[in-house]
PDB file of C-alpha atoms and ligand atoms in Angstrom:
ATOM      1  CA  MET A   1     -12.984   7.578 -17.644  1.00 55.00           C
ATOM      2  CA  LYS A   2      -9.902   7.561 -15.452  1.00 84.00           C
ATOM      3  CA  GLY A   3      -9.211   4.991 -12.776  1.00 95.00           C
ATOM      4  CA  SER A   4      -7.060   5.333  -9.716  1.00 98.00           C
ATOM      5  CA  PHE A   5      -3.477   4.162  -9.344  1.00 98.00           C
ATOM      6  CA  ILE A   6      -2.417   3.152  -5.834  1.00 98.00           C
ATOM      7  CA  THR A   7       0.975   1.690  -4.966  1.00 98.00           C
ATOM      8  CA  PHE A   8       2.212  -0.119  -1.858  1.00 98.00           C
ATOM      9  CA  GLU A   9       5.799   0.242  -0.711  1.00 98.00           C
ATOM     10  CA  GLY A  10       7.926  -0.945   2.191  1.00 98.00           C
ATOM     11  CA  ILE A  11      11.032  -2.920   2.933  1.00 95.00           C
ATOM     12  CA  ASP A  12      10.813  -6.683   2.538  1.00 92.00           C
ATOM     13  CA  GLY A  13       8.781  -8.213   5.377  1.00 91.00           C
ATOM     14  CA  SER A  14       6.927  -4.976   6.201  1.00 95.00           C
ATOM     15  CA  GLY A  15       3.594  -6.728   5.679  1.00 95.00           C
ATOM     16  CA  LYS A  16       2.503  -4.800   2.591  1.00 97.00           C
ATOM     17  CA  THR A  17       1.332  -7.855   0.628  1.00 96.00           C
ATOM     18  CA  THR A  18      -0.878  -8.914   3.553  1.00 97.00           C
ATOM     19  CA  GLN A  19      -2.366  -5.404   3.624  1.00 98.00           C
ATOM     20  CA  LEU A  20      -2.778  -5.205  -0.133  1.00 98.00           C
ATOM     21  CA  ASN A  21      -4.882  -8.366  -0.169  1.00 98.00           C
ATOM     22  CA  LYS A  22      -7.068  -7.103   2.672  1.00 98.00           C
ATOM     23  CA  LEU A  23      -7.586  -3.733   1.006  1.00 98.00           C
ATOM     24  CA  ALA A  24      -8.477  -5.321  -2.352  1.00 98.00           C
ATOM     25  CA  GLU A  25     -11.029  -7.545  -0.601  1.00 98.00           C
ATOM     26  CA  SER A  26     -12.630  -4.589   1.230  1.00 98.00           C
ATOM     27  CA  LEU A  27     -12.835  -2.512  -1.957  1.00 98.00           C
ATOM     28  CA  ARG A  28     -14.291  -5.401  -3.964  1.00 98.00           C
ATOM     29  CA  ASN A  29     -16.860  -6.027  -1.217  1.00 97.00           C
ATOM     30  CA  SER A  30     -18.008  -2.449  -1.648  1.00 96.00           C
ATOM     31  CA  GLY A  31     -18.464  -3.007  -5.391  1.00 96.00           C
ATOM     32  CA  ARG A  32     -15.236  -1.496  -6.718  1.00 97.00           C
ATOM     33  CA  ASP A  33     -13.449  -2.906  -9.775  1.00 97.00           C
ATOM     34  CA  VAL A  34      -9.914  -3.606  -8.554  1.00 98.00           C
ATOM     35  CA  LEU A  35      -6.850  -4.882 -10.393  1.00 98.00           C
ATOM     36  CA  VAL A  36      -4.153  -6.230  -8.090  1.00 98.00           C
ATOM     37  CA  THR A  37      -0.683  -6.427  -9.571  1.00 98.00           C
ATOM     38  CA  CYS A  38       2.979  -6.299  -8.563  1.00 98.00           C
ATOM     39  CA  GLU A  39       6.525  -5.405  -9.518  1.00 98.00           C
ATOM     40  CA  PRO A  40       8.619  -7.119 -10.539  1.00 98.00           C
ATOM     41  CA  GLY A  41       6.592  -9.754 -12.407  1.00 98.00           C
ATOM     42  CA  GLY A  42       3.190  -8.168 -13.051  1.00 98.00           C
ATOM     43  CA  THR A  43       3.105  -9.376 -16.677  1.00 98.00           C
ATOM     44  CA  PRO A  44       4.115 -12.690 -18.327  1.00 98.00           C
ATOM     45  CA  LEU A  45       7.280 -11.051 -19.725  1.00 98.00           C
ATOM     46  CA  GLY A  46       7.914  -9.447 -16.325  1.00 98.00           C
ATOM     47  CA  LYS A  47       7.712 -12.872 -14.672  1.00 98.00           C
ATOM     48  CA  GLU A  48      10.446 -14.121 -16.981  1.00 98.00           C
ATOM     49  CA  ILE A  49      12.599 -11.045 -16.311  1.00 97.00           C
ATOM     50  CA  ARG A  50      12.036 -11.445 -12.561  1.00 96.00           C
ATOM     51  CA  LYS A  51      13.029 -15.104 -12.630  1.00 95.00           C
ATOM     52  CA  ALA A  52      16.147 -14.369 -14.673  1.00 94.00           C
ATOM     53  CA  PHE A  53      17.679 -11.873 -12.277  1.00 91.00           C
ATOM     54  CA  LEU A  54      16.039 -12.366  -8.862  1.00 91.00           C
ATOM     55  CA  GLU A  55      15.950 -16.139  -8.694  1.00 91.00           C
ATOM     56  CA  THR A  56      19.521 -16.626  -9.845  1.00 91.00           C
ATOM     57  CA  LYS A  57      22.776 -17.474  -8.144  1.00 88.00           C
ATOM     58  CA  GLN A  58      24.689 -15.476 -10.767  1.00 92.00           C
ATOM     59  CA  ASP A  59      26.512 -12.323  -9.793  1.00 93.00           C
ATOM     60  CA  VAL A  60      24.164  -9.585 -11.090  1.00 95.00           C
ATOM     61  CA  GLU A  61      25.743  -6.264 -12.056  1.00 96.00           C
ATOM     62  CA  PRO A  62      23.950  -3.400 -10.182  1.00 96.00           C
ATOM     63  CA  LEU A  63      23.422  -1.480 -13.449  1.00 97.00           C
ATOM     64  CA  ALA A  64      21.879  -4.583 -15.050  1.00 97.00           C
ATOM     65  CA  GLU A  65      19.582  -4.871 -11.997  1.00 96.00           C
ATOM     66  CA  LEU A  66      18.516  -1.220 -12.308  1.00 98.00           C
ATOM     67  CA  LEU A  67      17.720  -1.637 -16.003  1.00 98.00           C
ATOM     68  CA  LEU A  68      15.929  -4.965 -15.572  1.00 98.00           C
ATOM     69  CA  PHE A  69      13.557  -3.452 -12.974  1.00 98.00           C
ATOM     70  CA  ALA A  70      12.980  -0.680 -15.518  1.00 98.00           C
ATOM     71  CA  ALA A  71      12.328  -3.156 -18.344  1.00 98.00           C
ATOM     72  CA  ASP A  72       9.809  -5.013 -16.172  1.00 98.00           C
ATOM     73  CA  ARG A  73       8.131  -1.669 -15.376  1.00 98.00           C
ATOM     74  CA  ALA A  74       7.928  -0.506 -19.004  1.00 98.00           C
ATOM     75  CA  GLN A  75       6.055  -3.678 -19.951  1.00 98.00           C
ATOM     76  CA  HIS A  76       3.852  -3.437 -16.847  1.00 98.00           C
ATOM     77  CA  VAL A  77       2.861   0.199 -17.469  1.00 98.00           C
ATOM     78  CA  GLN A  78       2.051  -0.218 -21.157  1.00 98.00           C
ATOM     79  CA  HIS A  79       0.423  -3.661 -21.131  1.00 98.00           C
ATOM     80  CA  LEU A  80      -1.423  -3.709 -17.825  1.00 98.00           C
ATOM     81  CA  ILE A  81      -1.564  -0.505 -15.794  1.00 98.00           C
ATOM     82  CA  ARG A  82      -2.442   2.105 -18.432  1.00 98.00           C
ATOM     83  CA  PRO A  83      -5.178  -0.022 -20.090  1.00 98.00           C
ATOM     84  CA  ALA A  84      -6.749  -0.770 -16.683  1.00 98.00           C
ATOM     85  CA  LEU A  85      -6.700   2.908 -15.692  1.00 98.00           C
ATOM     86  CA  ALA A  86      -8.190   3.858 -19.054  1.00 97.00           C
ATOM     87  CA  ALA A  87     -11.028   1.406 -18.319  1.00 97.00           C
ATOM     88  CA  GLY A  88     -11.686   3.226 -15.035  1.00 97.00           C
ATOM     89  CA  ARG A  89     -10.368   0.480 -12.723  1.00 98.00           C
ATOM     90  CA  ILE A  90      -8.578   0.878  -9.408  1.00 98.00           C
ATOM     91  CA  VAL A  91      -5.064  -0.489  -9.892  1.00 98.00           C
ATOM     92  CA  ILE A  92      -3.154  -1.510  -6.756  1.00 98.00           C
ATOM     93  CA  SER A  93       0.461  -2.456  -7.323  1.00 98.00           C
ATOM     94  CA  ASP A  94       2.683  -4.198  -4.787  1.00 98.00           C
ATOM     95  CA  ARG A  95       5.696  -1.906  -5.449  1.00 98.00           C
ATOM     96  CA  TYR A  96       6.368   0.536  -8.290  1.00 98.00           C
ATOM     97  CA  ALA A  97       8.915   3.246  -9.142  1.00 98.00           C
ATOM     98  CA  ASP A  98       9.553   4.430  -5.543  1.00 98.00           C
ATOM     99  CA  ALA A  99      11.103   1.003  -4.922  1.00 98.00           C
ATOM    100  CA  THR A 100      13.797   1.826  -7.476  1.00 98.00           C
ATOM    101  CA  VAL A 101      14.533   5.148  -5.753  1.00 98.00           C
ATOM    102  CA  ALA A 102      14.782   3.400  -2.376  1.00 98.00           C
ATOM    103  CA  TYR A 103      16.512   0.102  -3.328  1.00 97.00           C
ATOM    104  CA  GLN A 104      18.723   1.052  -6.276  1.00 98.00           C
ATOM    105  CA  GLY A 105      19.165   4.709  -5.230  1.00 98.00           C
ATOM    106  CA  ALA A 106      19.500   4.680  -1.427  1.00 98.00           C
ATOM    107  CA  GLY A 107      20.261   0.939  -1.131  1.00 96.00           C
ATOM    108  CA  ARG A 108      22.757   0.367  -3.953  1.00 96.00           C
ATOM    109  CA  GLY A 109      23.992   3.963  -4.105  1.00 97.00           C
ATOM    110  CA  PHE A 110      23.063   4.933  -7.668  1.00 98.00           C
ATOM    111  CA  ASP A 111      22.977   8.653  -8.347  1.00 98.00           C
ATOM    112  CA  LEU A 112      19.405   9.869  -7.796  1.00 97.00           C
ATOM    113  CA  GLU A 113      19.294  11.862 -11.037  1.00 98.00           C
ATOM    114  CA  LEU A 114      20.221   8.780 -13.032  1.00 98.00           C
ATOM    115  CA  VAL A 115      17.602   6.719 -11.191  1.00 98.00           C
ATOM    116  CA  GLU A 116      14.928   9.360 -11.866  1.00 98.00           C
ATOM    117  CA  ARG A 117      15.876   9.449 -15.567  1.00 98.00           C
ATOM    118  CA  VAL A 118      15.583   5.682 -15.882  1.00 98.00           C
ATOM    119  CA  ILE A 119      12.209   5.766 -14.086  1.00 98.00           C
ATOM    120  CA  ALA A 120      10.914   8.553 -16.346  1.00 98.00           C
ATOM    121  CA  ILE A 121      11.825   6.517 -19.436  1.00 98.00           C
ATOM    122  CA  ALA A 122      10.273   3.292 -18.100  1.00 98.00           C
ATOM    123  CA  THR A 123       7.014   4.859 -16.895  1.00 98.00           C
ATOM    124  CA  ASN A 124       6.639   7.513 -19.583  1.00 97.00           C
ATOM    125  CA  GLY A 125       5.653   9.812 -16.731  1.00 97.00           C
ATOM    126  CA  LEU A 126       2.958   7.676 -15.072  1.00 98.00           C
ATOM    127  CA  LYS A 127       2.879   8.490 -11.339  1.00 98.00           C
ATOM    128  CA  PRO A 128       0.688   6.892  -8.675  1.00 98.00           C
ATOM    129  CA  ASP A 129      -2.265   8.912  -7.351  1.00 98.00           C
ATOM    130  CA  LEU A 130      -1.501   7.545  -3.889  1.00 98.00           C
ATOM    131  CA  THR A 131       1.370   5.576  -2.381  1.00 98.00           C
ATOM    132  CA  LEU A 132       1.196   3.867   0.999  1.00 98.00           C
ATOM    133  CA  PHE A 133       4.517   3.230   2.671  1.00 98.00           C
ATOM    134  CA  PHE A 134       4.387   0.508   5.331  1.00 98.00           C
ATOM    135  CA  ASP A 135       7.062   1.656   7.730  1.00 98.00           C
ATOM    136  CA  ILE A 136       8.696  -0.861  10.010  1.00 97.00           C
ATOM    137  CA  ASP A 137      11.910  -1.231  11.984  1.00 95.00           C
ATOM    138  CA  PRO A 138      14.239  -3.312   9.753  1.00 93.00           C
ATOM    139  CA  HIS A 139      14.964  -5.690  12.691  1.00 90.00           C
ATOM    140  CA  GLN A 140      11.262  -6.483  12.966  1.00 91.00           C
ATOM    141  CA  ALA A 141      10.980  -6.970   9.191  1.00 90.00           C
ATOM    142  CA  VAL A 142      13.892  -9.406   9.162  1.00 84.00           C
ATOM    143  CA  ASP A 143      12.195 -11.377  11.982  1.00 84.00           C
ATOM    144  CA  ARG A 144       8.971 -11.531   9.973  1.00 83.00           C
ATOM    145  CA  MET A 145      10.856 -12.732   6.881  1.00 80.00           C
ATOM    146  CA  ALA A 146      12.592 -15.452   8.882  1.00 77.00           C
ATOM    147  CA  PHE A 147       9.181 -16.542  10.183  1.00 72.00           C
ATOM    148  CA  ARG A 148       7.809 -16.612   6.603  1.00 70.00           C
ATOM    149  CA  GLY A 149      10.465 -19.231   5.837  1.00 61.00           C
ATOM    150  CA  GLU A 150      13.340 -19.634   3.460  1.00 53.00           C
ATOM    151  CA  HIS A 151      11.292 -21.019   0.580  1.00 50.00           C
ATOM    152  CA  LYS A 152      10.172 -17.493  -0.309  1.00 57.00           C
ATOM    153  CA  MET A 153      13.682 -16.028  -0.281  1.00 64.00           C
ATOM    154  CA  ASN A 154      15.078 -14.374  -3.397  1.00 68.00           C
ATOM    155  CA  ARG A 155      18.369 -12.557  -4.059  1.00 63.00           C
ATOM    156  CA  MET A 156      17.152  -9.271  -2.528  1.00 69.00           C
ATOM    157  CA  ASP A 157      15.813 -10.988   0.602  1.00 67.00           C
ATOM    158  CA  LEU A 158      19.371 -11.975   1.473  1.00 68.00           C
ATOM    159  CA  GLU A 159      20.555  -8.361   1.836  1.00 74.00           C
ATOM    160  CA  SER A 160      21.900  -7.069   5.150  1.00 83.00           C
ATOM    161  CA  LEU A 161      20.231  -5.101   7.906  1.00 87.00           C
ATOM    162  CA  GLU A 162      22.373  -2.087   6.903  1.00 91.00           C
ATOM    163  CA  PHE A 163      21.009  -2.342   3.360  1.00 93.00           C
ATOM    164  CA  TYR A 164      17.384  -2.363   4.559  1.00 93.00           C
ATOM    165  CA  THR A 165      18.134   0.550   6.886  1.00 95.00           C
ATOM    166  CA  ARG A 166      19.366   2.610   3.904  1.00 96.00           C
ATOM    167  CA  VAL A 167      16.332   1.549   1.853  1.00 97.00           C
ATOM    168  CA  ARG A 168      13.996   2.646   4.659  1.00 97.00           C
ATOM    169  CA  GLU A 169      15.761   6.014   4.859  1.00 98.00           C
ATOM    170  CA  GLY A 170      15.376   6.354   1.088  1.00 98.00           C
ATOM    171  CA  TYR A 171      11.628   5.838   1.422  1.00 98.00           C
ATOM    172  CA  LEU A 172      11.392   8.345   4.289  1.00 98.00           C
ATOM    173  CA  LYS A 173      13.090  10.963   2.098  1.00 98.00           C
ATOM    174  CA  ILE A 174      10.373  10.504  -0.528  1.00 98.00           C
ATOM    175  CA  ALA A 175       7.774  10.904   2.245  1.00 98.00           C
ATOM    176  CA  ALA A 176       9.334  14.215   3.278  1.00 98.00           C
ATOM    177  CA  ALA A 177       9.442  15.454  -0.335  1.00 98.00           C
ATOM    178  CA  GLU A 178       5.929  14.347  -1.368  1.00 98.00           C
ATOM    179  CA  PRO A 179       3.774  14.128   1.786  1.00 97.00           C
ATOM    180  CA  LYS A 180       0.440  14.333  -0.093  1.00 96.00           C
ATOM    181  CA  ARG A 181       1.018  11.383  -2.412  1.00 98.00           C
ATOM    182  CA  PHE A 182       3.331   9.301  -0.235  1.00 98.00           C
ATOM    183  CA  ARG A 183       1.660   8.395   3.078  1.00 98.00           C
ATOM    184  CA  VAL A 184       3.535   6.698   5.897  1.00 98.00           C
ATOM    185  CA  ILE A 185       1.709   3.975   7.838  1.00 98.00           C
ATOM    186  CA  ASP A 186       3.123   2.489  11.050  1.00 98.00           C
ATOM    187  CA  ALA A 187       3.442  -1.183  10.071  1.00 97.00           C
ATOM    188  CA  GLY A 188       4.671  -2.374  13.473  1.00 96.00           C
ATOM    189  CA  ARG A 189       1.082  -2.835  14.718  1.00 97.00           C
ATOM    190  CA  SER A 190      -1.443  -5.665  14.358  1.00 97.00           C
ATOM    191  CA  VAL A 191      -2.722  -6.649  10.907  1.00 98.00           C
ATOM    192  CA  ASP A 192      -6.236  -5.349  11.718  1.00 98.00           C
ATOM    193  CA  GLU A 193      -5.103  -1.970  13.057  1.00 98.00           C
ATOM    194  CA  ILE A 194      -2.994  -1.361   9.951  1.00 98.00           C
ATOM    195  CA  ALA A 195      -5.795  -2.533   7.638  1.00 98.00           C
ATOM    196  CA  GLU A 196      -8.236  -0.108   9.234  1.00 98.00           C
ATOM    197  CA  GLU A 197      -5.965   2.903   8.714  1.00 98.00           C
ATOM    198  CA  THR A 198      -5.096   1.771   5.184  1.00 98.00           C
ATOM    199  CA  LEU A 199      -8.752   1.529   4.173  1.00 98.00           C
ATOM    200  CA  GLU A 200      -9.495   4.926   5.704  1.00 98.00           C
ATOM    201  CA  ILE A 201      -6.713   6.665   3.754  1.00 98.00           C
ATOM    202  CA  VAL A 202      -7.668   4.950   0.491  1.00 98.00           C
ATOM    203  CA  LYS A 203     -11.394   5.732   0.859  1.00 97.00           C
ATOM    204  CA  GLU A 204     -10.611   9.377   1.591  1.00 96.00           C
ATOM    205  CA  ASN A 205      -8.375   9.506  -1.493  1.00 95.00           C
ATOM    206  CA  LEU A 206     -10.942   7.824  -3.765  1.00 95.00           C
ATOM    207  CA  ALA A 207     -13.641  10.196  -2.561  1.00 92.00           C
ATOM    208  CA  ARG A 208     -11.496  13.147  -3.624  1.00 86.00           C
ATOM    209  CA  VAL A 209     -10.905  11.870  -7.176  1.00 73.00           C
TER     210      VAL A 209
HETATM  211  P1  ADP B   1       5.919  -8.064   2.437  1.00 50.76           P
HETATM  212  O1  ADP B   1       4.991  -8.254   1.282  1.00 50.76           O
HETATM  213  O2  ADP B   1       6.034  -6.642   2.841  1.00 50.76           O
HETATM  214  O3  ADP B   1       7.255  -8.714   2.245  1.00 50.76           O
HETATM  215  P2  ADP B   1       4.167  -9.935   3.882  1.00 50.76           P
HETATM  216  O4  ADP B   1       2.795  -9.383   3.813  1.00 50.76           O
HETATM  217  O5  ADP B   1       4.517 -11.087   2.988  1.00 50.76           O
HETATM  218  O6  ADP B   1       5.255  -8.761   3.705  1.00 50.76           O
HETATM  219  O7  ADP B   1       4.455 -10.309   5.412  1.00 50.76           O
HETATM  220  C1  ADP B   1       5.678 -10.884   5.849  1.00 50.76           C
HETATM  221  C2  ADP B   1       5.396 -11.870   6.973  1.00 50.76           C
HETATM  222  O8  ADP B   1       4.935 -11.160   8.127  1.00 50.76           O
HETATM  223  C3  ADP B   1       4.316 -12.903   6.670  1.00 50.76           C
HETATM  224  O9  ADP B   1       4.642 -14.121   7.295  1.00 50.76           O
HETATM  225  C4  ADP B   1       3.047 -12.299   7.283  1.00 50.76           C
HETATM  226  O10 ADP B   1       2.097 -13.284   7.643  1.00 50.76           O
HETATM  227  C5  ADP B   1       3.616 -11.598   8.495  1.00 50.76           C
HETATM  228  N1  ADP B   1       2.875 -10.367   8.849  1.00 50.76           N
HETATM  229  C6  ADP B   1       2.289  -9.485   8.008  1.00 50.76           C
HETATM  230  N2  ADP B   1       1.741  -8.444   8.683  1.00 50.76           N
HETATM  231  C7  ADP B   1       1.997  -8.678   9.993  1.00 50.76           C
HETATM  232  C8  ADP B   1       1.694  -7.933  11.213  1.00 50.76           C
HETATM  233  N3  ADP B   1       1.034  -6.779  11.192  1.00 50.76           N
HETATM  234  N4  ADP B   1       2.114  -8.466  12.369  1.00 50.76           N
HETATM  235  C9  ADP B   1       2.814  -9.644  12.389  1.00 50.76           C
HETATM  236  N5  ADP B   1       3.126 -10.371  11.303  1.00 50.76           N
HETATM  237  C10 ADP B   1       2.733  -9.896  10.098  1.00 50.76           C
HETATM  238  P1  TYD B   2       9.462  -9.737  -3.941  1.00 50.76           P
HETATM  239  O1  TYD B   2       9.550 -11.200  -3.661  1.00 50.76           O
HETATM  240  O2  TYD B   2       8.428  -9.265  -4.900  1.00 50.76           O
HETATM  241  O3  TYD B   2       9.412  -8.969  -2.553  1.00 50.76           O
HETATM  242  P2  TYD B   2       8.247  -8.324  -1.734  1.00 50.76           P
HETATM  243  O4  TYD B   2       7.182  -9.356  -1.526  1.00 50.76           O
HETATM  244  O5  TYD B   2       8.927  -7.893  -0.464  1.00 50.76           O
HETATM  245  O6  TYD B   2       7.787  -7.141  -2.563  1.00 50.76           O
HETATM  246  O7  TYD B   2      10.903  -9.269  -4.410  1.00 50.76           O
HETATM  247  C1  TYD B   2      11.122  -8.111  -5.048  1.00 50.76           C
HETATM  248  C2  TYD B   2      12.434  -7.549  -4.572  1.00 50.76           C
HETATM  249  O8  TYD B   2      12.895  -6.602  -5.530  1.00 50.76           O
HETATM  250  C3  TYD B   2      12.300  -6.795  -3.252  1.00 50.76           C
HETATM  251  O9  TYD B   2      13.419  -7.070  -2.450  1.00 50.76           O
HETATM  252  C4  TYD B   2      12.354  -5.331  -3.652  1.00 50.76           C
HETATM  253  C5  TYD B   2      13.187  -5.359  -4.902  1.00 50.76           C
HETATM  254  N1  TYD B   2      12.935  -4.249  -5.846  1.00 50.76           N
HETATM  255  C6  TYD B   2      13.979  -3.385  -6.164  1.00 50.76           C
HETATM  256  O10 TYD B   2      15.100  -3.523  -5.662  1.00 50.76           O
HETATM  257  N2  TYD B   2      13.754  -2.370  -7.055  1.00 50.76           N
HETATM  258  C7  TYD B   2      12.539  -2.197  -7.657  1.00 50.76           C
HETATM  259  O11 TYD B   2      12.369  -1.266  -8.470  1.00 50.76           O
HETATM  260  C8  TYD B   2      11.473  -3.117  -7.335  1.00 50.76           C
HETATM  261  C9  TYD B   2      10.130  -2.974  -7.978  1.00 50.76           C
HETATM  262  C10 TYD B   2      11.709  -4.132  -6.418  1.00 50.76           C
END
């Protein structure tokens, strides 16, 4: 039995967590067995790693950041995602490896080959069946984050508009390279409009598996 691995991506404030919760609810209402998880922090060890380097005022070396996201992912893949997929569940993760390509690659400027090598080691080759990229103008995302309030801010949330613009471009490059797996959804619309399209794409994908 093989489950289905779906990942959600987008710059901070794109609304992907809102959409992920709505999708999980719709799928569960139609009788599907869904595991909702996230990166970083999808496992107890991951939560500790996340706290150590995202909720810190220390100056974090970019290479340490790259490797800590990878460490979080290695634990997540082996302890949570692979067992759930083996049990036939639908796993939906709020971010996965594409975030490293976009944030550490395009955002921080790490060489893409190095980033891909680190990802391959951390995931042992596990790729999502489907990735939904919630695409939004970085200005709009920053407005949404400000509205959400400062209590939810972490080290990455304090990055500049230029940084998020590079991250978005990084994601759009993945979309151009892998259009079948990596689907772009216009996230500048209302919550309900986006949820409807999201559910449609996911249902179509699940029907094919
Ligand atoms: P992300 O997980 O991508 O950072 P969230 O789902 O947490 O984004 O949404 C960020 C903020 O924007 C929240 O305050 C949320 O209520 C709000 N929001 C989410 N989707 C929309 C939307 N389609 N239109 C307007 N506001 C939204
Ligand atoms: P989080 O609070 O989980 O943000 P969000 O709700 O927007 O997903 O913070 C995670 C931050 O870490 C977010 O800014 C994206 C970033 N990130 C990377 O830079 N690289 C990665 O590989 C991952 C998984 C996340």
